[in-house]
Short mmCIF file of C-alpha atoms in Angstrom, two decimals:
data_model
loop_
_atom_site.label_atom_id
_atom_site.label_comp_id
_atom_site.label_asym_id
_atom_site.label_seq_id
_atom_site.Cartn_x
_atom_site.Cartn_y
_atom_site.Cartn_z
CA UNK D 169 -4.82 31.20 -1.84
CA UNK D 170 -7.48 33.92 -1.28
CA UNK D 171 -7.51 33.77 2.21
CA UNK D 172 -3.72 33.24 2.65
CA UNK D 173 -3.09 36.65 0.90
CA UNK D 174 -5.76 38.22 2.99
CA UNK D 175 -4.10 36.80 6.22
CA UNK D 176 -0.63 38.60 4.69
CA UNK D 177 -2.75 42.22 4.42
CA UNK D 178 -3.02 41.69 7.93
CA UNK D 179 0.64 41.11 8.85
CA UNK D 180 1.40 43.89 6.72
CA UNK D 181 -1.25 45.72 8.34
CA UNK D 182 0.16 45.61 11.60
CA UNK D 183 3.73 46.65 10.29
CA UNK D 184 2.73 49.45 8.60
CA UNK D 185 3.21 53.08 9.54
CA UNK D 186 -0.13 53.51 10.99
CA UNK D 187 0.07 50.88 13.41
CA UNK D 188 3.62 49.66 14.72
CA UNK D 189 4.83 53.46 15.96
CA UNK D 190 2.14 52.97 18.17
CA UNK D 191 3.09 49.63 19.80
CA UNK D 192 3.99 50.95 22.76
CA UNK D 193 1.19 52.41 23.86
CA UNK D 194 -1.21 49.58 22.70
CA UNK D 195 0.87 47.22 25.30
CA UNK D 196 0.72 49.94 27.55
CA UNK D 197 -2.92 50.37 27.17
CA UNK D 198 -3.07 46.50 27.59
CA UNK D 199 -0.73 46.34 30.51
CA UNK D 200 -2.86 49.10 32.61
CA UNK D 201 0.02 51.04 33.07
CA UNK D 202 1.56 54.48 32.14
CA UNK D 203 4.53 52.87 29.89
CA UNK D 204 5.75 49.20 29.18
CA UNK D 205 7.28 47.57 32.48
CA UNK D 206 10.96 47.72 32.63
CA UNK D 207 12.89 43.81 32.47
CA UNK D 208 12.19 42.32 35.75
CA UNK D 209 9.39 41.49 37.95
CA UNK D 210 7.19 43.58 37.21
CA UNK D 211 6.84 42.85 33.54
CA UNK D 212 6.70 39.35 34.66
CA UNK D 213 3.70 40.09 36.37
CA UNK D 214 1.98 42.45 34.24
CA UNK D 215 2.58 39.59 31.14
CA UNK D 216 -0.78 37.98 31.81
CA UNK D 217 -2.87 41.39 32.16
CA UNK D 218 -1.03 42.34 28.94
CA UNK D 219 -1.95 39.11 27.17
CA UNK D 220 -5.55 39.47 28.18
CA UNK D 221 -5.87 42.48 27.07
CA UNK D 222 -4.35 42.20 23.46
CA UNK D 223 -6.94 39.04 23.65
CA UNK D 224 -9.53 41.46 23.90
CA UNK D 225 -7.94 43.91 21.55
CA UNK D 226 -8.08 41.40 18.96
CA UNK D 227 -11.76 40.17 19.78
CA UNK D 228 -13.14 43.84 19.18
CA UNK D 229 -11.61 44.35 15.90
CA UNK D 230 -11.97 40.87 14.54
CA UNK D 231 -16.30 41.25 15.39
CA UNK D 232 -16.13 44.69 13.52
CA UNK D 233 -14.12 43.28 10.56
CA UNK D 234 -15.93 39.88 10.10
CA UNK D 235 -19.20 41.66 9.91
CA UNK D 236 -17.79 43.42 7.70
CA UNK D 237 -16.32 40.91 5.52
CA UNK D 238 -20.17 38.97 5.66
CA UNK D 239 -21.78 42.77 4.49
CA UNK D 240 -19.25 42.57 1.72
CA UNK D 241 -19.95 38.83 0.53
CA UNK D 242 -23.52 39.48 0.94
CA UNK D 243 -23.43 42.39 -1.12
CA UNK D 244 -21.52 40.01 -4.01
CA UNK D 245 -24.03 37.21 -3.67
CA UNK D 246 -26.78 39.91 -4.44
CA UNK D 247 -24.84 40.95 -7.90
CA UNK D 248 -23.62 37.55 -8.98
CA UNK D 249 -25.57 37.98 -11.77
CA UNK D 250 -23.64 40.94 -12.73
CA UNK D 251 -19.95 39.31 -11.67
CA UNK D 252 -18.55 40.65 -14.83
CA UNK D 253 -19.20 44.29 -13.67
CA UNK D 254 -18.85 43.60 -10.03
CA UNK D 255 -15.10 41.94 -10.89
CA UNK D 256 -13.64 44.97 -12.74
CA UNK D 257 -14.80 47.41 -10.29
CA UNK D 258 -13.80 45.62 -6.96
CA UNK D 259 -10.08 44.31 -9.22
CA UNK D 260 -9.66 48.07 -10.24
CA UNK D 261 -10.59 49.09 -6.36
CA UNK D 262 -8.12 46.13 -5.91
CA UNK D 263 -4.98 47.81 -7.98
CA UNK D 264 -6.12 51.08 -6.60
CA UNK D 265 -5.65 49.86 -3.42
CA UNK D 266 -2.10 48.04 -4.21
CA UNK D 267 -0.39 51.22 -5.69
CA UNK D 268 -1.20 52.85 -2.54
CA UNK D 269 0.42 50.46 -0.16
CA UNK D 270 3.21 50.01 -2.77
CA UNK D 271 3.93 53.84 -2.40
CA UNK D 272 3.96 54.01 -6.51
CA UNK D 273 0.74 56.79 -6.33
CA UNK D 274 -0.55 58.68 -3.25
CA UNK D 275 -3.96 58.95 -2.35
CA UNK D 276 -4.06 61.46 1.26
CA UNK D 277 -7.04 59.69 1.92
CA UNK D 278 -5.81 56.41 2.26
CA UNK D 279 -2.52 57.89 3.94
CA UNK D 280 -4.34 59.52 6.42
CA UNK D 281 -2.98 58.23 9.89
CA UNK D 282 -5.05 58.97 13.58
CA UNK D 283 -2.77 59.47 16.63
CA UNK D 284 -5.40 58.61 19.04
CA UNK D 285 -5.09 59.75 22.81
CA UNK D 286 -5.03 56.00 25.08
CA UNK D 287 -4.81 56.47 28.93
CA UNK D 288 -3.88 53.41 30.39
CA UNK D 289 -6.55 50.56 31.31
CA UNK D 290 -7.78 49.48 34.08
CA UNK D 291 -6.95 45.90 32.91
CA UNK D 292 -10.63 44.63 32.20
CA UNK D 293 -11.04 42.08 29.43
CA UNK D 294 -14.48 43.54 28.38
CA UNK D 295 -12.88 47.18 28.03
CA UNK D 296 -10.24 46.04 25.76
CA UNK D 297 -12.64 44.72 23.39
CA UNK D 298 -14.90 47.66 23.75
CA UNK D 299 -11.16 49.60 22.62
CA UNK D 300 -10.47 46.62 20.17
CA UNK D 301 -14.35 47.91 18.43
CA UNK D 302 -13.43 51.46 18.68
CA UNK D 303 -10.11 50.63 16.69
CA UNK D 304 -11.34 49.22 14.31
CA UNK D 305 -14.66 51.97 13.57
CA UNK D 306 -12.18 54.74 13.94
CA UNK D 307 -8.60 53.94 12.46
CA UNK D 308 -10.47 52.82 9.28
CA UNK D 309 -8.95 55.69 7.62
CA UNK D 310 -5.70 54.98 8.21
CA UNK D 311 -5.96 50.69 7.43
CA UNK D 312 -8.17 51.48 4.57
CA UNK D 313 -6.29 50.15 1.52
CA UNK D 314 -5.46 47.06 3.41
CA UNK D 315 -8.79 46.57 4.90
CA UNK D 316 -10.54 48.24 1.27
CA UNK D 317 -8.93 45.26 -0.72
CA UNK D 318 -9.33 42.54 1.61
CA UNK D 319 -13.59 43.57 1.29
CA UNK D 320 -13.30 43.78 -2.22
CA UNK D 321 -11.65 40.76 -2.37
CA UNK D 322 -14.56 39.19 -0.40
CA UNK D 323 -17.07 40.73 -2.46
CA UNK D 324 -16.56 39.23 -5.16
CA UNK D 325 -16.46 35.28 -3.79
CA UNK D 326 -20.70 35.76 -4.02
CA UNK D 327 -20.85 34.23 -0.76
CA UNK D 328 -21.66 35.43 2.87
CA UNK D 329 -19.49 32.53 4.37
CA UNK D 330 -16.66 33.05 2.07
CA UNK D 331 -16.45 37.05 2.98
CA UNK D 332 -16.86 35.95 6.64
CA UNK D 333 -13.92 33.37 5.89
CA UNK D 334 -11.71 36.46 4.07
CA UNK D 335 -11.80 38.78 6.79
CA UNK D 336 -11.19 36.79 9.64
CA UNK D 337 -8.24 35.37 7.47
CA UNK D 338 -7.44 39.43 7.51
CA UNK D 339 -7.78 39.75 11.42
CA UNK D 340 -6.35 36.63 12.73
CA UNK D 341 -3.31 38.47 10.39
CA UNK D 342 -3.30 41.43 12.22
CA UNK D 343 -4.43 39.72 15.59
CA UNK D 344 -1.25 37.25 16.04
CA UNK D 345 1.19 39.49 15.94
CA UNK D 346 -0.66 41.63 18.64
CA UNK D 347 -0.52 39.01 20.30
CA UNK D 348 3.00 37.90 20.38
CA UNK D 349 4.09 41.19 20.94
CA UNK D 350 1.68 41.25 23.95
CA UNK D 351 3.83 37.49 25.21
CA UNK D 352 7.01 38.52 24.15
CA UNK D 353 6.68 42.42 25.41
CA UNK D 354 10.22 42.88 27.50
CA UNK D 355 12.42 41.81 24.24
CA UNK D 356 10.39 42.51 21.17
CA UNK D 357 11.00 46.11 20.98
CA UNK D 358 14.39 45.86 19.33
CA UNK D 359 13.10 43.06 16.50
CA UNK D 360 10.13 45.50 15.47
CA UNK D 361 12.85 48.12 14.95
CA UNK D 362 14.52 46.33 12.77
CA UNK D 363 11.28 45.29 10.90
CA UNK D 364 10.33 49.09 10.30
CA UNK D 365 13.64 49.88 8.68
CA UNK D 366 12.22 47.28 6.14
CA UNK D 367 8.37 48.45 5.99
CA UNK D 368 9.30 49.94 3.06
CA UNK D 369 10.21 47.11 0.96
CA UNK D 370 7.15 44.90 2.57
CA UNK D 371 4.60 47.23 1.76
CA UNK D 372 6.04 47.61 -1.99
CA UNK D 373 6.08 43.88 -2.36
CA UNK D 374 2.72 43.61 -0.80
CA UNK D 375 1.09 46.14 -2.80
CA UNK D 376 2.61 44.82 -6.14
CA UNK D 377 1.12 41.42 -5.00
CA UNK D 378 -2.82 43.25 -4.49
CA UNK D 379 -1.90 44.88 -7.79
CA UNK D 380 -1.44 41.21 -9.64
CA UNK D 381 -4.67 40.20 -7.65
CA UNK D 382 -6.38 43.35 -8.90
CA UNK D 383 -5.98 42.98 -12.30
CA UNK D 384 -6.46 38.86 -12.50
CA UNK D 385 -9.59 39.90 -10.72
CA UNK D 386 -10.85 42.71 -13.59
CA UNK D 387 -10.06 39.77 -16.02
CA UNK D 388 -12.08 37.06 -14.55
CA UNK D 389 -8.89 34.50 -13.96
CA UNK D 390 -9.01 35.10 -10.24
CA UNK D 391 -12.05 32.63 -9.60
CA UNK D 392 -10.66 30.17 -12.02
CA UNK D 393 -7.11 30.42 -11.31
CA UNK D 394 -8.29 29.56 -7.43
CA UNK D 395 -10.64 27.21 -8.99
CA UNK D 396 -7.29 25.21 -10.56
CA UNK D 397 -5.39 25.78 -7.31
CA UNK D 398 -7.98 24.08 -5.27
CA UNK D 399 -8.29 20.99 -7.76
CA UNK D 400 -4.23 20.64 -8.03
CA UNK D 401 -4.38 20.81 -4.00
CA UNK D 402 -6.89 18.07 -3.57
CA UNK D 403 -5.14 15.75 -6.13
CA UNK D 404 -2.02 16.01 -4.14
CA UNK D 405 -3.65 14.97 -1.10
#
């Protein structure tokens, strides 16, 4: 259940305001050239640069956020003797978190979004990763409730491998539809348009959904609630 929810923080990610405006020029960036290829030909023949290159994309941020995610269940392991403590501050980091990507209570902080300047690549694997590291380092600003609550999530699991587990749940979330967009470049432009007029309502649900998670998490009934999940799910296989 954990890591399904942190998977959705990284769909959402990807849909929210900081990112999808700036589709374009991440395919762009991807494709090597100065805008997305027309229908025809050429996009036909920029498809597999473009593919590579979100490939890449992905790889950078997902080594950035897994360390990450193995810091933050590292860090738990190290306080599982205070889990009491260590639950109600990451669950109320958790519903702090929520509320923001709900819209109910601003924090600028977390709203802060970075309109970086990306000049067109010169179609190397290695230098979208190197942009896919870089992305991930310096937009944490602007993903930082989604990317905040998936850590605390993982810090409080009091294992390395199961904050390693979290956040790559998280990227391969955010990576996929990178992806897709990078295969499906010449038509997807009009479906993501109609998914923004919606962002809205996702990020509400979404946050309302961290907000839940927050507070079963400040009460102690996350790790057994999961704990009863897991049971009912290997009884039914």
């Amino acid at each position: 259940m954990a890591l399904a929810i942190t998977f959705l923080e990284g769909i959402v990610t990807f849909i929210s305001p900081c990112l999808l405006p700036m589709l374009p020029l991440y395919l762009a960036y991807f494709a090597g050239t100065a805008a997305l290829p027309a229908a025809g030909g050429t996009a036909s023949r920029s498809t597999r640069r473009t593919m590579m290159g979100a490939l890449g994309f992905a790889l950078g941020f997902t080594c950035v956020f897994v360390g990450l995610g193995a810091l933050a269940g590292t860090f738990g392991a190290q306080l599982a003797r205070h889990q009491t403590a260590l639950n109600v501050i990451c669950g109320a980091a958790i519903v702090l978190f929520g509320l923001s990507i709900s819209g109910l209570v601003r924090i600028p902080l977390l709203e802060h979004t970075l309109k970086p300047r990306i000049s067109p690549a010169t179609g190397s694997f290695w230098s979208a990763v190197v942009f896919g590291v870089t992305f991930a380092i310096g937009w944490t600003p602007c993903v930082g409730a989604y990317l905040g609550s998936a850590l605390m999530l993982a810090s409080t699991q009091g294992s390395t491998l199961a904050g390693v587990g979290l956040l790559l749940a998280y990227s391969a979330g955010l990576a996929i539809p990178f992806v897709l967009c990078a295969a499906l470049a010449d038509g997807i432009m009009g479906a993501l348009e109609g998914i923004k007029r919606h962002t809205q309502v996702i990020s509400l649900v979404c946050g309302l959904l961290l907000v839940a998670m927050g507070m079963l998490t400040m009460t102690g009934l996350m790790g057994s609630w999961l704990g009863q999940l897991s049971i009912l799910g290997w009884e039914a296989s």
